[in-house]
Short mmCIF file of C-alpha atoms and ligand atoms in Angstrom, two decimals:
data_model
loop_
_atom_site.label_atom_id
_atom_site.label_comp_id
_atom_site.label_asym_id
_atom_site.label_seq_id
_atom_site.Cartn_x
_atom_site.Cartn_y
_atom_site.Cartn_z
CA MET P 1113 10.96 -14.13 15.28
CA HIS P 1114 9.36 -15.65 12.21
CA ALA P 1115 9.46 -18.58 10.23
CA PRO P 1116 10.27 -19.82 7.34
CA LEU P 1117 8.40 -19.05 4.27
CA PRO P 1118 5.17 -21.64 3.51
CA ALA P 1119 4.92 -23.70 -0.20
CA VAL P 1120 1.93 -21.49 -1.63
CA THR P 1121 0.42 -22.62 -3.61
CA PRO P 1122 -1.39 -19.97 -6.19
CA SER P 1123 -4.33 -21.40 -7.36
CA ARG P 1124 -6.04 -21.59 -3.68
CA THR P 1125 -4.13 -17.89 -2.64
CA ALA P 1126 -5.84 -14.76 -3.08
CA PHE P 1127 -2.43 -12.54 -3.19
CA PHE P 1128 -2.27 -9.44 -2.15
CA PHE P 1129 0.10 -7.02 -2.26
CA ASP P 1130 1.35 -3.43 -1.47
CA LEU P 1131 3.44 -1.68 -4.24
CA ASP P 1132 6.04 0.85 -3.15
CA GLY P 1133 9.44 -0.47 -0.16
CA THR P 1134 7.61 -3.51 -0.81
CA LEU P 1135 7.78 -4.25 -4.35
CA ALA P 1136 10.08 -0.88 -5.30
CA ASP P 1137 12.23 0.32 -3.56
CA PHE P 1138 11.67 4.33 -2.33
CA CYS P 1139 12.69 7.40 -4.22
CA LEU P 1140 12.70 10.83 -2.68
CA ARG P 1141 9.91 11.25 -4.73
CA PRO P 1142 7.39 8.71 -5.56
CA GLU P 1143 6.56 9.93 -9.26
CA ASP P 1144 10.42 8.15 -9.95
CA VAL P 1145 9.69 5.43 -7.12
CA ARG P 1146 10.06 2.28 -10.91
CA ILE P 1147 9.19 -1.79 -10.01
CA ALA P 1148 12.17 -2.90 -12.15
CA ALA P 1149 11.88 -6.01 -14.88
CA GLN P 1150 11.91 -9.17 -13.73
CA PRO P 1151 9.54 -8.57 -10.34
CA LEU P 1152 6.77 -6.95 -12.72
CA ALA P 1153 7.36 -9.63 -15.09
CA ASP P 1154 6.68 -11.76 -11.53
CA LEU P 1155 4.29 -10.36 -10.25
CA ALA P 1156 2.41 -10.37 -14.07
CA ALA P 1157 3.11 -14.07 -14.41
CA LEU P 1158 1.24 -14.79 -10.83
CA ALA P 1159 -1.87 -13.05 -11.61
CA ASP P 1160 -2.04 -15.41 -14.38
CA LEU P 1161 -1.04 -18.69 -12.74
CA SER P 1162 -3.19 -18.03 -9.86
CA GLY P 1163 -5.78 -15.82 -10.86
CA ALA P 1164 -6.51 -13.25 -8.00
CA LEU P 1165 -4.50 -11.40 -7.66
CA ALA P 1166 -4.09 -6.80 -6.61
CA VAL P 1167 -2.90 -5.05 -5.56
CA VAL P 1168 -3.50 -2.70 -2.37
CA SER P 1169 -0.90 0.41 -2.06
CA GLY P 1170 -1.74 4.34 -1.10
CA ARG P 1171 -1.74 5.26 -4.70
CA ALA P 1172 -4.12 6.02 -6.01
CA LEU P 1173 -5.44 3.82 -8.99
CA SER P 1174 -4.34 5.89 -11.75
CA GLU P 1175 -0.52 5.68 -9.74
CA ILE P 1176 -0.05 1.77 -8.98
CA ASP P 1177 -1.59 1.35 -13.23
CA ARG P 1178 1.26 2.84 -14.16
CA LEU P 1179 3.36 1.68 -11.97
CA ILE P 1180 2.49 -1.58 -12.83
CA ALA P 1181 1.94 -1.53 -16.79
CA PRO P 1182 1.47 -3.16 -18.93
CA LEU P 1183 -0.19 -5.68 -16.61
CA ALA P 1184 -4.35 -4.71 -15.19
CA VAL P 1185 -5.17 -6.25 -12.08
CA PRO P 1186 -8.43 -5.58 -9.13
CA ALA P 1187 -6.60 -2.92 -6.90
CA ALA P 1188 -7.21 -0.92 -4.42
CA GLY P 1189 -5.81 2.31 -3.97
CA VAL P 1190 -5.03 5.58 -1.89
CA HIS P 1191 -5.28 2.89 1.55
CA GLY P 1192 -8.13 1.28 0.38
CA VAL P 1193 -10.69 4.79 -0.16
CA GLU P 1194 -10.32 4.10 -3.88
CA ARG P 1195 -11.58 0.16 -5.07
CA ARG P 1196 -11.46 -0.97 -8.01
CA ASP P 1197 -12.95 -5.17 -8.09
CA ALA P 1198 -12.81 -7.64 -10.07
CA ASN P 1199 -15.77 -6.86 -12.67
CA GLY P 1200 -13.58 -3.08 -13.02
CA THR P 1201 -16.14 -1.57 -10.54
CA VAL P 1202 -14.58 1.48 -9.05
CA HIS P 1203 -15.50 1.38 -5.58
CA ARG P 1204 -15.63 4.87 -3.57
CA LEU P 1205 -16.41 6.97 -0.63
CA PRO P 1206 -18.58 10.25 -0.24
CA PRO P 1207 -17.40 13.17 -0.92
CA GLU P 1208 -18.33 13.92 2.51
CA GLU P 1209 -15.02 11.65 4.23
CA LEU P 1210 -13.19 13.42 1.57
CA PRO P 1211 -9.88 15.34 2.39
CA PRO P 1212 -12.17 19.14 1.56
CA PRO P 1213 -10.82 20.12 -1.47
CA GLU P 1214 -8.93 23.63 0.00
CA LEU P 1215 -7.29 21.59 2.58
CA ALA P 1216 -4.45 20.53 0.04
CA GLY P 1217 -3.37 24.58 -0.66
CA ARG P 1218 -3.19 26.00 2.70
CA LEU P 1219 -1.24 22.70 3.89
CA GLU P 1220 1.37 23.32 0.58
CA ARG P 1221 0.89 27.14 1.85
CA ALA P 1222 2.16 25.36 5.94
CA LEU P 1223 5.17 23.27 3.97
CA ALA P 1224 7.07 25.78 2.48
CA ALA P 1225 8.27 26.87 5.76
CA PHE P 1226 10.43 24.16 5.51
CA ALA P 1227 12.69 23.00 2.49
CA GLY P 1228 12.01 19.55 1.17
CA ALA P 1229 8.52 18.95 2.27
CA PHE P 1230 5.83 18.13 0.12
CA VAL P 1231 2.10 18.06 0.00
CA GLU P 1232 1.14 14.49 -2.77
CA ASP P 1233 -2.21 15.31 -3.94
CA LYS P 1234 -4.33 12.48 -4.38
CA GLY P 1235 -7.75 13.76 -4.63
CA ALA P 1236 -8.85 11.12 -1.84
CA ALA P 1237 -6.02 12.00 0.99
CA LEU P 1238 -3.29 13.70 0.95
CA ALA P 1239 -0.08 13.36 1.88
CA LEU P 1240 2.85 15.82 3.63
CA HIS P 1241 5.91 13.96 2.25
CA TYR P 1242 9.56 14.94 4.54
CA ARG P 1243 11.75 12.01 2.21
CA GLY P 1244 13.94 15.46 1.75
CA ALA P 1245 13.41 17.16 5.05
CA PRO P 1246 14.05 15.05 7.73
CA THR P 1247 15.00 17.27 10.71
CA HIS P 1248 11.12 18.58 9.97
CA ALA P 1249 9.37 15.44 10.93
CA ARG P 1250 8.16 16.53 13.41
CA ALA P 1251 7.61 20.50 12.11
CA VAL P 1252 5.72 18.08 9.53
CA LEU P 1253 3.01 15.31 11.41
CA ALA P 1254 1.95 18.76 13.03
CA ILE P 1255 0.80 20.36 10.55
CA ALA P 1256 -1.06 16.97 9.81
CA GLN P 1257 -2.40 16.48 13.34
CA ALA P 1258 -3.59 20.39 13.10
CA ALA P 1259 -5.17 19.52 9.84
CA VAL P 1260 -7.31 15.83 11.49
CA VAL P 1261 -8.55 18.70 13.95
CA ARG P 1262 -10.26 20.41 12.23
CA HIS P 1263 -11.21 17.22 9.48
CA PRO P 1264 -12.76 15.06 12.37
CA GLN P 1265 -13.43 12.80 8.93
CA LEU P 1266 -9.53 12.18 8.31
CA ARG P 1267 -6.87 10.10 10.80
CA LEU P 1268 -3.03 10.37 10.11
CA GLN P 1269 -1.77 7.96 8.11
CA PRO P 1270 1.96 7.47 9.12
CA GLY P 1271 4.49 6.16 7.42
CA LYS P 1272 8.08 6.02 5.72
CA PHE P 1273 8.93 9.92 6.02
CA VAL P 1274 5.03 10.69 5.31
CA VAL P 1275 2.07 11.11 6.91
CA GLU P 1276 -1.38 10.43 4.79
CA LEU P 1277 -4.85 12.67 5.82
CA LYS P 1278 -7.08 9.75 3.66
CA PRO P 1279 -10.55 9.24 5.05
CA ALA P 1280 -11.17 7.32 9.12
CA ARG P 1281 -13.27 5.07 7.65
CA ALA P 1282 -10.75 2.99 5.46
CA ASP P 1283 -7.79 1.47 5.56
CA LYS P 1284 -6.25 -0.97 4.27
CA GLY P 1285 -7.45 -4.46 6.55
CA ARG P 1286 -11.14 -2.96 5.04
CA ALA P 1287 -10.31 -3.53 1.70
CA ILE P 1288 -8.63 -6.90 2.09
CA THR P 1289 -11.87 -7.86 3.88
CA ALA P 1290 -13.55 -6.66 0.52
CA PHE P 1291 -12.15 -8.18 -2.41
CA LEU P 1292 -12.55 -11.32 -0.07
CA ASP P 1293 -15.83 -11.83 -0.21
CA GLU P 1294 -15.22 -11.30 -4.27
CA ALA P 1295 -15.14 -13.43 -6.52
CA PRO P 1296 -12.41 -14.70 -7.50
CA PHE P 1297 -11.13 -14.21 -3.80
CA ALA P 1298 -13.27 -15.26 -2.04
CA GLY P 1299 -12.49 -19.28 -1.03
CA ARG P 1300 -9.12 -19.15 -1.03
CA THR P 1301 -6.70 -18.79 1.05
CA PRO P 1302 -5.59 -14.93 1.78
CA LEU P 1303 -1.81 -14.32 1.61
CA PHE P 1304 -0.20 -9.80 2.08
CA ILE P 1305 2.77 -8.63 1.26
CA GLY P 1306 3.64 -5.19 2.46
CA ASP P 1307 6.14 -3.30 5.10
CA ASP P 1308 4.98 -0.59 6.74
CA ARG P 1309 2.42 0.82 9.08
CA THR P 1310 -0.91 1.40 6.37
CA ASP P 1311 0.14 -2.21 6.12
CA GLU P 1312 -0.63 -3.69 9.79
CA ALA P 1313 -4.27 -3.51 8.96
CA GLY P 1314 -4.44 -5.83 6.31
CA PHE P 1315 -1.84 -8.36 8.85
CA ALA P 1316 -5.07 -8.07 10.84
CA VAL P 1317 -7.55 -9.34 8.66
CA VAL P 1318 -5.46 -12.16 6.97
CA ASN P 1319 -3.36 -13.45 10.52
CA ALA P 1320 -7.40 -13.48 11.34
CA ALA P 1321 -8.81 -15.16 8.33
CA ARG P 1322 -5.38 -18.16 8.40
CA GLY P 1323 -3.75 -17.09 5.69
CA ILE P 1324 -0.09 -15.93 5.38
CA SER P 1325 1.19 -12.50 6.14
CA ILE P 1326 4.82 -11.22 5.27
CA LYS P 1327 5.99 -8.35 6.33
CA VAL P 1328 9.48 -6.80 4.22
CA GLY P 1329 11.96 -5.37 5.96
CA PRO P 1330 12.88 -3.50 9.63
CA GLY P 1331 9.97 -2.32 11.50
CA GLU P 1332 7.22 -4.29 14.79
CA THR P 1333 5.44 -6.14 13.08
CA CYS P 1334 2.40 -8.53 13.41
CA ALA P 1335 3.39 -9.83 10.14
CA THR P 1336 3.40 -14.02 10.70
CA TYR P 1337 6.70 -14.05 8.37
CA ARG P 1338 9.34 -11.52 6.76
CA LEU P 1339 11.45 -10.52 4.13
CA ASP P 1340 14.44 -9.04 4.86
CA SER P 1341 13.86 -6.59 1.81
CA VAL P 1342 12.50 -5.77 -1.78
CA GLU P 1343 15.14 -7.94 -3.33
CA ALA P 1344 14.76 -11.13 -0.82
CA ALA P 1345 10.51 -10.76 -2.63
CA ALA P 1346 11.50 -10.35 -5.89
CA ALA P 1347 13.41 -13.09 -4.81
CA TRP P 1348 10.25 -14.74 -3.15
CA LEU P 1349 8.14 -13.41 -6.15
CA ARG P 1350 9.86 -15.58 -8.86
CA ASP P 1351 10.32 -19.11 -7.15
CA LEU P 1352 7.06 -18.55 -6.88
CA VAL P 1353 6.77 -18.91 -10.19
CA CYS P 1354 9.84 -20.14 -10.94
CA PRO P 1355 10.06 -22.90 -8.88
CA GLY P 1356 13.51 -24.05 -7.44
CA THR P 1357 14.79 -21.33 -9.93
CA PRO P 1358 18.03 -19.13 -8.23
CA PRO P 1359 17.90 -15.81 -7.63
CA VAL P 1360 19.68 -12.72 -10.34
MG1 MG G 424 4.74 -0.19 1.30
#
């Protein structure tokens, strides 16, 4: 059971937005994903209205920037492995906590047997996608599991038709905690909206801070509130920046 969404005062809220599956629908390949013009404009308007809005995504910072351009906001990328604060300073983990450089090639060779599956090299994490090869889910997962056994600095981060190998010491919850310690986010009520398992760590942090956690779409969650779809999330965002506007 999920409660109706509460009223939100942008000037007193620290907003954290996931992108894929939250503001944009999935595509077979992540580079084909686009955020529609209206939610993108509304995101920019909300960033202005609030003054405290960050993107918290599994994508690399450069990919986040490309997806929300021309908007430029603080952001945590690769599930919190890299974080750009409100001053523009980028915080990264030391190299020994990252996937070793040769691992991407090794995983690519291992996945070659499974048509439709591929490796996305984010540098700080490696994503094994199988949206185009859903029947090979178990085989892909087994390959990922074997890799984390060999590289104990990494952890598995399962998602929707993807399993990622990311540094153990990073998650979205830690990224949100770090933002909440800094201006302009500190002292505000946190709100985090996301759709996938990687977002659960963020929901937990926001719940502990008596904030507003919103899960987009179906599935088990510790979020307090739910919106049914990317379209419902866009309508909610529309209403935040233009209260009372009928959905388009
Ligand atoms: Mg997502």
